[in-house]
XYZ file of N, CA, C and O in Angstrom:
672
model
N 12.671 -34.007 73.359
C 12.560 -33.446 71.915
C 11.523 -33.034 71.561
O 11.311 -32.102 70.631
N 10.325 -33.662 72.218
C 8.994 -33.124 71.588
C 8.714 -31.774 72.221
O 7.978 -31.075 71.600
N 9.206 -31.341 73.229
C 8.959 -30.073 73.935
C 9.682 -28.949 73.233
O 9.369 -27.685 73.056
N 10.860 -29.225 72.489
C 11.433 -28.194 71.821
C 10.731 -27.762 70.297
O 10.375 -28.596 69.680
N 10.707 -26.589 70.183
C 9.945 -26.134 68.938
C 11.186 -25.540 67.968
O 12.165 -24.893 68.476
N 10.949 -26.037 66.685
C 11.846 -25.278 65.859
C 11.325 -23.729 65.593
O 10.146 -23.642 65.068
N 12.221 -22.899 65.698
C 11.987 -21.559 65.428
C 12.928 -21.158 64.148
O 14.179 -21.260 64.180
N 12.179 -20.389 63.350
C 12.693 -19.914 62.089
C 12.928 -18.360 62.385
O 11.767 -17.851 62.422
N 13.847 -17.782 62.448
C 14.028 -16.336 62.603
C 14.224 -15.707 61.131
O 15.083 -16.254 60.460
N 13.377 -14.765 60.818
C 13.395 -14.152 59.568
C 14.546 -12.958 59.857
O 14.785 -12.141 60.972
N 15.384 -12.962 58.628
C 16.622 -11.908 58.900
C 15.912 -10.579 58.743
O 15.107 -10.228 58.212
N 16.731 -9.588 59.566
C 16.050 -8.279 59.657
C 16.226 -7.574 58.256
O 17.360 -7.711 57.654
N 15.031 -6.862 58.019
C 14.906 -6.197 56.388
C 15.869 -4.886 56.572
O 15.702 -4.171 57.634
N 16.644 -4.685 55.519
C 17.132 -3.451 55.406
C 16.101 -2.530 54.828
O 15.226 -2.697 54.070
N 16.332 -1.210 55.222
C 15.348 -0.060 54.218
C 15.392 -0.114 53.041
O 16.524 -0.198 52.462
N 14.281 -0.116 52.376
C 14.304 -0.371 50.877
C 14.969 1.084 50.291
O 14.196 2.028 50.355
N 15.943 0.745 49.457
C 16.140 1.772 48.492
C 15.772 1.842 47.155
O 15.256 0.815 46.763
N 15.214 2.868 46.770
C 14.677 2.915 45.277
C 15.517 2.047 44.388
O 16.674 2.374 44.191
N 14.893 1.188 43.585
C 15.769 0.580 42.539
C 15.778 1.476 41.333
O 15.071 2.411 41.233
N 16.878 1.072 40.650
C 17.263 1.928 39.440
C 16.119 1.961 38.470
O 15.851 3.024 37.802
N 15.299 0.665 38.372
C 14.243 0.777 37.335
C 12.986 1.557 37.760
O 12.363 2.297 36.822
N 12.689 1.504 39.058
C 11.539 2.218 39.669
C 11.981 3.805 39.443
O 10.961 4.749 39.443
N 13.063 4.292 39.546
C 13.447 5.651 39.681
C 13.300 6.198 38.411
O 13.283 7.552 38.284
N 13.405 5.415 37.228
C 13.292 6.108 35.831
C 12.061 6.105 35.247
O 11.852 6.744 34.146
N 10.943 5.659 36.046
C 9.515 5.696 35.559
C 9.114 7.084 35.710
O 9.056 7.432 36.887
N 8.733 7.719 34.666
C 8.053 9.154 35.049
C 6.816 8.983 35.559
O 6.054 8.200 35.169
N 6.543 10.085 36.440
C 5.056 9.911 36.988
C 4.195 10.884 35.972
O 4.599 11.669 35.095
N 2.866 10.358 36.364
C 1.959 11.061 35.132
C 1.630 12.453 35.614
O 1.554 12.794 36.991
N 1.706 13.490 34.692
C 1.491 14.861 35.292
C -0.001 15.183 35.730
O -0.784 14.449 35.221
N 0.007 16.102 36.605
C -1.299 16.479 37.237
C -2.144 17.379 36.128
O -1.499 18.279 35.757
N -3.147 16.832 35.585
C -3.812 17.601 34.265
C -5.161 18.175 34.935
O -5.831 18.757 34.056
N -5.193 18.519 36.124
C -6.436 19.210 36.658
C -7.663 18.573 36.511
O -8.676 19.036 35.927
N -7.784 17.265 36.750
C -8.969 16.375 36.616
C -9.198 15.872 35.180
O -10.116 14.925 35.086
N -8.474 16.097 34.186
C -8.437 15.510 33.029
C -7.740 14.424 32.898
O -6.497 14.203 33.407
N -8.103 13.266 32.193
C -7.441 12.136 31.868
C -6.341 12.375 30.744
O -6.848 12.822 29.812
N -5.389 11.700 30.907
C -4.265 11.631 29.731
C -4.851 10.771 28.676
O -5.620 9.803 28.833
N -4.656 11.171 27.410
C -5.026 10.577 26.205
C -3.949 9.368 26.070
O -2.915 9.506 25.926
N -4.612 8.057 26.307
C -3.880 6.779 26.044
C -4.661 5.942 25.094
O -5.776 6.052 24.631
N -3.781 4.976 24.473
C -4.290 4.134 23.431
C -5.284 3.134 24.208
O -4.734 2.272 25.113
N -6.365 2.873 23.815
C -7.312 2.025 24.619
C -7.569 0.987 23.662
O -7.435 0.977 22.352
N -7.802 -0.436 24.225
C -8.130 -1.186 23.117
C -9.255 -1.240 22.501
O -10.270 -0.497 22.835
N -9.203 -1.662 21.097
C -10.365 -1.565 20.224
C -11.404 -2.536 20.604
O -11.302 -3.694 20.830
N -12.471 -1.977 20.670
C -13.709 -2.694 20.994
C -14.234 -3.529 19.773
O -14.225 -3.006 18.709
N -14.514 -4.670 20.004
C -15.187 -5.602 18.840
C -16.423 -4.781 18.399
O -17.200 -4.331 18.897
N -16.602 -4.906 16.963
C -17.920 -4.307 16.393
C -19.179 -5.217 16.948
O -18.979 -6.384 16.645
N -19.953 -4.646 16.970
C -21.311 -5.291 17.379
C -22.332 -5.092 16.177
O -22.765 -4.085 15.868
N -22.349 -6.187 15.407
C -23.399 -6.185 14.282
C -24.905 -6.325 14.846
O -25.190 -6.559 15.957
N -25.620 -6.296 13.836
C -27.091 -6.399 13.991
C -27.442 -7.939 14.652
O -26.657 -8.814 14.079
N -28.055 -8.082 15.740
C -28.414 -9.418 16.046
C -29.439 -10.177 15.107
O -30.482 -9.427 14.452
N -29.186 -11.241 14.739
C -30.039 -12.013 13.781
C -31.497 -12.323 14.181
O -31.311 -13.364 15.046
N -32.191 -11.987 13.866
C -33.694 -12.079 14.279
C -34.205 -13.296 13.709
O -34.127 -13.491 12.546
N -34.806 -14.302 14.322
C -35.182 -15.465 13.821
C -36.498 -15.289 13.174
O -37.562 -14.907 14.000
N -36.685 -15.295 11.828
C -38.007 -15.183 11.110
C -38.570 -16.493 10.998
O -37.784 -17.583 11.206
N -39.666 -16.478 10.925
C -40.535 -17.770 10.565
C -40.922 -18.024 9.253
O -42.179 -17.473 8.911
N -40.317 -18.332 8.316
C -40.467 -18.260 6.875
C -40.450 -19.753 6.352
O -39.384 -20.402 6.668
N -41.485 -20.273 5.803
C -41.730 -21.623 5.393
C -41.196 -21.875 3.863
O -40.516 -22.944 3.732
N -41.578 -20.930 3.063
C -41.157 -21.164 1.932
C -40.218 -19.872 1.241
O -40.307 -18.864 1.729
N -39.426 -20.181 0.352
C -38.460 -19.325 -0.153
C -37.983 -19.565 -1.657
O -38.391 -20.478 -2.167
N -37.164 -18.675 -2.111
C -36.842 -18.705 -3.463
C -34.989 -18.714 -3.349
O -34.437 -17.964 -2.646
N -34.157 -19.733 -3.892
C -32.854 -19.659 -3.958
C -32.319 -19.263 -5.388
O -32.621 -19.737 -6.360
N -31.496 -18.465 -5.339
C -31.060 -17.690 -6.574
C -29.501 -18.306 -6.434
O -28.596 -17.899 -5.669
N -29.119 -19.041 -7.497
C -27.724 -19.527 -7.631
C -26.870 -18.984 -8.799
O -27.716 -19.028 -9.996
N -26.086 -18.086 -8.772
C -25.299 -17.322 -9.960
C -24.048 -18.200 -9.873
O -23.133 -18.100 -9.292
N -24.011 -19.069 -11.005
C -22.836 -19.801 -11.393
C -21.976 -19.345 -12.313
O -22.438 -19.460 -13.635
N -20.926 -18.603 -12.185
C -20.011 -17.899 -13.162
C -18.885 -18.831 -13.536
O -18.767 -19.931 -12.594
N -17.936 -18.525 -14.263
C -16.944 -19.068 -14.416
C -15.745 -19.076 -13.433
O -14.707 -19.994 -13.165
N -16.005 -18.160 -12.523
C -14.968 -17.820 -11.371
C -15.523 -18.073 -10.062
O -14.724 -18.269 -9.314
N -16.713 -18.213 -9.885
C -17.278 -18.225 -8.456
C -18.746 -18.952 -8.518
O -19.327 -18.664 -9.538
N -19.370 -19.281 -7.404
C -20.500 -19.573 -7.404
C -21.274 -18.865 -6.126
O -20.982 -19.119 -4.955
N -22.324 -18.084 -6.457
C -23.174 -17.402 -5.368
C -24.314 -17.961 -5.195
O -25.161 -18.086 -6.055
N -24.865 -18.177 -3.902
C -26.133 -18.774 -3.546
C -26.794 -17.753 -2.660
O -26.290 -17.564 -1.675
N -27.797 -17.292 -3.077
C -28.637 -16.246 -2.342
C -29.965 -16.818 -1.979
O -30.528 -17.313 -2.926
N -30.647 -17.060 -0.708
C -31.809 -17.414 -0.337
C -32.697 -16.205 0.096
O -32.176 -15.443 1.061
N -33.837 -16.059 -0.525
C -34.756 -15.070 -0.282
C -36.237 -15.478 0.241
O -36.482 -16.747 -0.046
N -36.790 -14.663 0.835
C -38.323 -15.087 0.954
C -39.230 -14.862 -0.306
O -38.445 -14.394 -1.467
N -40.243 -15.031 -0.500
C -41.135 -15.270 -1.684
C -41.094 -13.610 -2.206
O -40.946 -13.381 -3.543
N -41.128 -12.552 -1.356
C -41.175 -11.263 -1.839
C -39.650 -10.656 -2.162
O -39.849 -9.644 -2.683
N -38.491 -11.372 -2.184
C -37.363 -11.136 -2.379
C -36.337 -10.495 -1.331
O -35.374 -10.110 -1.573
N -36.904 -10.671 -0.177
C -35.934 -10.082 0.977
C -34.898 -11.455 1.360
O -35.311 -12.313 1.719
N -33.689 -10.739 1.384
C -32.729 -11.829 1.542
C -32.774 -12.302 3.003
O -32.782 -11.637 4.082
N -32.702 -13.712 3.018
C -32.681 -14.313 4.260
C -31.066 -14.847 4.674
O -30.640 -14.568 5.579
N -30.508 -15.426 3.551
C -29.076 -15.912 3.803
C -28.493 -15.744 2.650
O -29.213 -15.931 1.378
N -27.131 -15.663 2.510
C -26.265 -15.833 1.255
C -24.878 -16.475 1.756
O -24.645 -16.502 2.790
N -24.251 -17.037 0.477
C -22.914 -17.585 0.745
C -22.329 -17.684 -0.807
O -23.095 -17.764 -1.689
N -21.145 -17.674 -0.584
C -20.313 -17.912 -2.019
C -19.187 -18.809 -1.937
O -18.756 -18.867 -0.664
N -18.546 -19.407 -2.835
C -17.306 -20.112 -2.605
C -16.219 -19.272 -2.039
O -15.610 -19.854 -1.316
N -16.288 -17.942 -2.438
C -15.079 -17.302 -1.943
C -15.317 -16.756 -0.569
O -14.277 -16.860 0.256
N -16.618 -16.754 0.063
C -17.025 -16.439 1.174
C -16.610 -17.504 2.356
O -16.366 -17.486 3.393
N -16.442 -18.797 1.596
C -16.148 -20.068 2.350
C -14.839 -20.278 2.323
O -14.319 -21.429 2.924
N -13.963 -19.556 1.906
C -12.578 -19.759 2.084
C -11.844 -20.169 0.874
O -10.713 -20.308 0.964
N -12.333 -20.474 -0.313
C -11.967 -20.824 -1.437
C -11.221 -19.668 -2.199
O -11.811 -18.691 -2.159
N -10.032 -19.805 -2.695
C -9.303 -18.901 -3.406
C -8.973 -19.170 -4.861
O -8.701 -20.486 -5.099
N -8.829 -18.300 -5.566
C -8.229 -18.660 -7.141
C -9.141 -19.467 -7.776
O -10.331 -19.452 -7.833
N -8.418 -20.586 -8.294
C -9.371 -21.361 -9.396
C -10.180 -22.388 -8.697
O -10.895 -23.035 -9.263
N -9.840 -22.615 -7.314
C -10.477 -23.652 -6.516
C -12.052 -22.999 -6.343
O -12.911 -23.782 -5.841
N -12.281 -21.562 -6.521
C -13.466 -21.265 -6.275
C -14.601 -21.586 -7.458
O -15.758 -21.605 -7.242
N -14.142 -21.988 -8.452
C -14.903 -22.250 -9.789
C -15.306 -23.845 -9.841
O -15.798 -24.328 -10.820
N -14.780 -24.483 -8.721
C -14.890 -25.991 -8.681
C -16.394 -26.470 -8.304
O -17.168 -25.703 -7.554
N -17.045 -27.354 -8.613
C -18.210 -27.888 -8.093
C -18.411 -28.224 -6.558
O -19.380 -27.894 -5.980
N -17.247 -28.697 -5.974
C -17.037 -28.804 -4.664
C -17.332 -27.472 -3.897
O -18.051 -27.409 -2.741
N -16.589 -26.539 -4.381
C -16.743 -25.086 -3.759
C -18.241 -24.758 -3.733
O -18.787 -23.981 -2.775
N -18.945 -24.949 -4.786
C -20.275 -24.573 -4.994
C -21.040 -25.298 -4.132
O -22.154 -24.832 -3.542
N -20.657 -26.645 -3.868
C -21.562 -27.447 -2.978
C -21.459 -27.032 -1.620
O -22.395 -26.838 -0.867
N -20.276 -26.625 -1.141
C -20.015 -26.178 0.202
C -20.839 -24.694 0.338
O -21.434 -24.420 1.405
N -20.800 -23.853 -0.649
C -21.385 -22.681 -0.400
C -22.771 -22.777 -0.402
O -23.589 -22.205 0.492
N -23.507 -23.454 -1.328
C -24.779 -23.601 -1.065
C -25.232 -24.499 0.062
O -26.465 -24.211 0.562
N -24.672 -25.442 0.568
C -25.057 -25.894 1.964
C -24.917 -25.178 3.126
O -25.555 -25.069 4.011
N -23.941 -24.279 2.951
C -23.898 -23.205 4.070
C -25.155 -22.126 3.963
O -25.463 -21.933 5.102
N -25.324 -21.773 2.873
C -26.494 -20.689 2.712
C -27.801 -21.394 3.268
O -28.756 -20.903 3.906
N -27.947 -22.769 2.773
C -29.233 -23.618 3.116
C -29.099 -23.841 4.753
O -30.328 -23.688 5.392
N -28.182 -23.942 5.414
C -27.958 -24.214 6.739
C -28.543 -22.804 7.430
O -29.058 -22.854 8.539
N -27.994 -21.859 6.995
C -28.427 -20.485 7.633
C -29.772 -20.221 7.429
O -30.411 -19.569 8.497
N -30.360 -20.511 6.198
C -31.811 -20.251 5.901
C -32.601 -21.317 6.859
O -33.886 -20.714 7.288
N -32.375 -22.379 7.099
C -33.127 -23.217 7.680
C -33.248 -22.882 9.253
O -34.066 -23.442 9.996
N -32.323 -22.015 9.712
C -32.260 -21.579 11.162
C -33.582 -20.725 11.209
O -33.982 -20.495 12.385
N -34.017 -20.213 10.030
C -35.224 -19.098 10.230
C -36.356 -19.928 9.944
O -37.470 -19.268 9.640
N -36.555 -21.248 9.835
C -37.673 -22.072 9.602
C -37.803 -22.238 8.139
O -39.015 -22.940 7.798
N -37.187 -22.311 7.089
C -37.261 -22.432 5.703
C -37.286 -24.018 5.427
O -36.415 -24.855 6.063
N -38.312 -24.216 4.710
C -38.372 -25.850 4.511
C -38.633 -26.122 3.086
O -38.058 -27.090 2.523
N -39.329 -25.284 2.227
C -39.337 -25.857 0.750
C -38.868 -24.538 -0.009
O -39.199 -23.373 0.336
N -38.304 -24.783 -1.119
C -37.647 -23.712 -1.876
C -38.144 -23.911 -3.456
O -38.314 -24.947 -4.016
N -37.924 -22.743 -4.240
C -37.983 -22.838 -5.588
C -36.532 -22.378 -6.025
O -35.994 -21.625 -5.245
N -36.030 -22.885 -6.996
C -34.453 -22.642 -7.398
C -34.347 -21.970 -8.829
O -35.130 -22.379 -9.706
N -33.754 -20.660 -8.703
C -33.520 -20.233 -10.008
C -31.939 -19.997 -10.451
O -31.344 -19.480 -9.427
N -31.657 -20.588 -11.411
C -30.194 -20.803 -11.737
C -29.875 -19.866 -12.865
O -30.529 -20.020 -13.944
N -28.719 -19.251 -12.671
C -28.234 -18.323 -13.964
C -26.755 -18.696 -13.872
O -25.960 -18.677 -12.924
N -26.352 -18.722 -15.168
C -24.899 -18.712 -15.372
C -24.435 -20.040 -15.990
O -24.975 -20.909 -15.930
N -23.405 -19.979 -16.595
C -22.667 -21.229 -17.249
C -21.786 -22.067 -16.388
O -21.137 -22.823 -16.842
N -21.579 -21.732 -15.037
C -20.528 -22.332 -14.198
C -20.585 -23.650 -13.920
O -21.759 -24.240 -14.407
N -19.522 -24.425 -13.453
C -19.442 -25.593 -13.167
C -20.134 -26.050 -12.009
O -20.528 -27.371 -11.710
N -20.645 -25.298 -11.023
C -21.437 -25.538 -9.925
C -22.627 -25.471 -9.952
O -23.351 -25.614 -8.809
N -23.281 -25.543 -11.133
C -24.838 -25.618 -11.066
C -25.501 -26.925 -10.429
O -26.180 -26.597 -9.604
N -25.069 -27.984 -10.985
C -25.747 -29.118 -10.446
C -25.372 -29.593 -8.926
O -26.092 -29.920 -8.118
N -24.068 -29.352 -8.663
C -23.675 -29.581 -7.367
C -24.303 -28.640 -6.355
O -24.675 -29.206 -5.118
N -24.568 -27.411 -6.686
C -25.234 -26.757 -5.748
C -26.775 -27.117 -5.411
O -27.216 -27.161 -4.273
N -27.394 -27.679 -6.440
C -28.538 -28.027 -6.305
C -28.568 -29.351 -5.481
O -29.460 -29.496 -4.655
N -27.609 -30.229 -5.719
C -27.635 -31.412 -4.770
C -27.198 -31.056 -3.304
O -27.955 -31.709 -2.540
N -26.530 -30.022 -2.988
C -26.246 -29.643 -1.744
C -27.622 -28.957 -0.944
O -27.824 -29.320 0.069
N -28.297 -28.423 -1.770
C -29.822 -27.884 -1.226
C -30.472 -29.019 -0.766
O -31.075 -29.043 0.279
N -30.678 -30.073 -1.771
C -31.547 -31.363 -1.311
C -31.022 -31.958 -0.241
O -31.747 -32.426 0.712
N -29.641 -32.181 -0.242
C -29.065 -32.841 0.880
C -29.012 -32.084 2.348
O -28.982 -32.854 3.379
N -29.105 -30.895 2.233
C -29.338 -30.061 3.437
C -30.712 -30.164 4.039
O -30.925 -29.961 5.192
N -31.727 -30.691 3.291
C -32.902 -31.115 3.928
C -33.962 -30.165 3.323
O -35.267 -30.031 3.806
N -33.856 -29.328 2.224
C -34.747 -28.436 1.529
C -35.565 -29.053 0.663
O -34.996 -30.060 -0.101
N -36.911 -28.935 0.512
C -37.776 -29.532 -0.336
C -37.752 -28.745 -1.596
O -38.213 -27.549 -1.474
N -37.165 -29.069 -2.745
C -37.143 -28.166 -4.088
C -38.378 -28.439 -4.847
O -38.645 -29.580 -5.121
N -39.181 -27.526 -4.975
C -40.516 -27.625 -5.788
C -40.201 -27.255 -7.143
O -41.213 -27.745 -7.962
N -39.342 -26.502 -7.469
C -39.315 -25.979 -9.048
C -37.895 -25.447 -9.102
O -37.194 -24.907 -8.519
N -37.534 -25.787 -10.394
C -36.070 -25.433 -10.781
C -36.272 -24.694 -12.195
O -36.722 -25.366 -13.026
N -35.793 -23.557 -12.153
C -35.892 -22.657 -13.474
C -34.570 -22.004 -13.752
O -33.788 -21.581 -12.741
N -34.265 -22.222 -15.098
C -33.025 -21.435 -15.520
C -33.154 -20.174 -15.910
O -34.078 -20.085 -16.998
N -32.650 -19.123 -15.300
C -32.963 -17.903 -15.758
C -31.713 -17.299 -16.331
O -31.552 -15.972 -16.119
N -30.947 -17.800 -17.069
C -29.752 -17.298 -17.673
C -30.056 -16.280 -18.790
O -31.066 -16.832 -19.584
N -29.495 -15.137 -18.738
C -30.064 -14.194 -19.893
C -29.528 -14.657 -21.112
O -28.264 -15.153 -21.166
N -30.346 -14.749 -22.169
C -29.791 -15.133 -23.615
C -30.153 -14.088 -24.564
O -31.162 -13.389 -24.499
N -29.170 -13.488 -25.377
C -29.249 -12.444 -26.181
C -30.143 -12.945 -27.388
O -29.858 -13.935 -27.949
N -31.185 -11.940 -27.670
C -32.017 -12.322 -28.861
C -31.283 -11.296 -29.779
O -31.694 -10.031 -30.151
N -30.432 -11.678 -30.662
C -29.808 -11.088 -31.700
C -28.554 -10.283 -31.162
O -27.641 -9.789 -32.013
N -28.560 -10.092 -29.847
C -27.420 -9.542 -29.123
C -27.066 -8.029 -29.625
O -27.714 -7.349 -29.933
N -25.866 -7.609 -29.279
C -25.228 -6.297 -29.516
C -24.828 -6.352 -31.067
O -24.553 -7.160 -31.727
N -24.666 -4.759 -31.475
C -24.177 -4.613 -32.717
C -22.850 -5.204 -32.817
O -21.942 -4.730 -31.993
N -22.279 -5.850 -33.824
C -20.882 -6.410 -33.952
C -19.817 -5.133 -34.342
O -20.375 -4.338 -34.898
N -18.730 -5.356 -34.053
C -17.673 -4.279 -34.281
C -17.512 -4.123 -35.902
O -17.851 -5.066 -36.667
N -17.276 -3.062 -36.327
C -16.894 -2.700 -37.698
C -15.966 -3.812 -38.261
O -15.041 -4.300 -37.669
N -16.113 -4.095 -39.629
C -15.214 -4.989 -40.207
C -13.826 -4.467 -40.328
O -13.310 -3.351 -40.598
N -12.852 -5.613 -40.050
C -11.472 -5.150 -39.999
C -11.088 -5.113 -41.349
O -11.021 -6.034 -42.270
N -10.217 -4.002 -41.639
C -9.446 -3.724 -42.844
C -8.021 -3.926 -42.767
O -7.414 -3.603 -41.725
N -7.547 -4.907 -43.564
C -6.034 -5.168 -43.298
C -5.234 -4.514 -44.505
O -5.612 -4.390 -45.688
């Protein structure tokens, strides 16, 4: 029994006939060396590479409105290093105007700026929004040293001319 070998014979193949699916595929016409126009996959956009700057001091501009809170971090001369807002962090509608959304936005902007070596900042806050204090707390919690806090909310000195008196 050990001398016997088991042999498996393959059945003889029949000549391949073209299948119905393959026969219906149209061939590409000869265009004389030109390639046919086809839809190509969209290549992803390549933005500018973020160059690591070595900036030790900067200015944080916080704009706290009733609808959103924007945090922009610049160097001393005013060139933007990083920015973030409650809307950019994914908050929508009335949740954008909450103190938590302002905290998330300010922390995100601070983390981006600290990648460039930012350590100490002065803060300029403008606007009457709910996220003023929580944005400040987020900046200090991120590890930035706050040396000055200034309120730069514009205040009208006598304001615009009022509308004419209403007659009934």
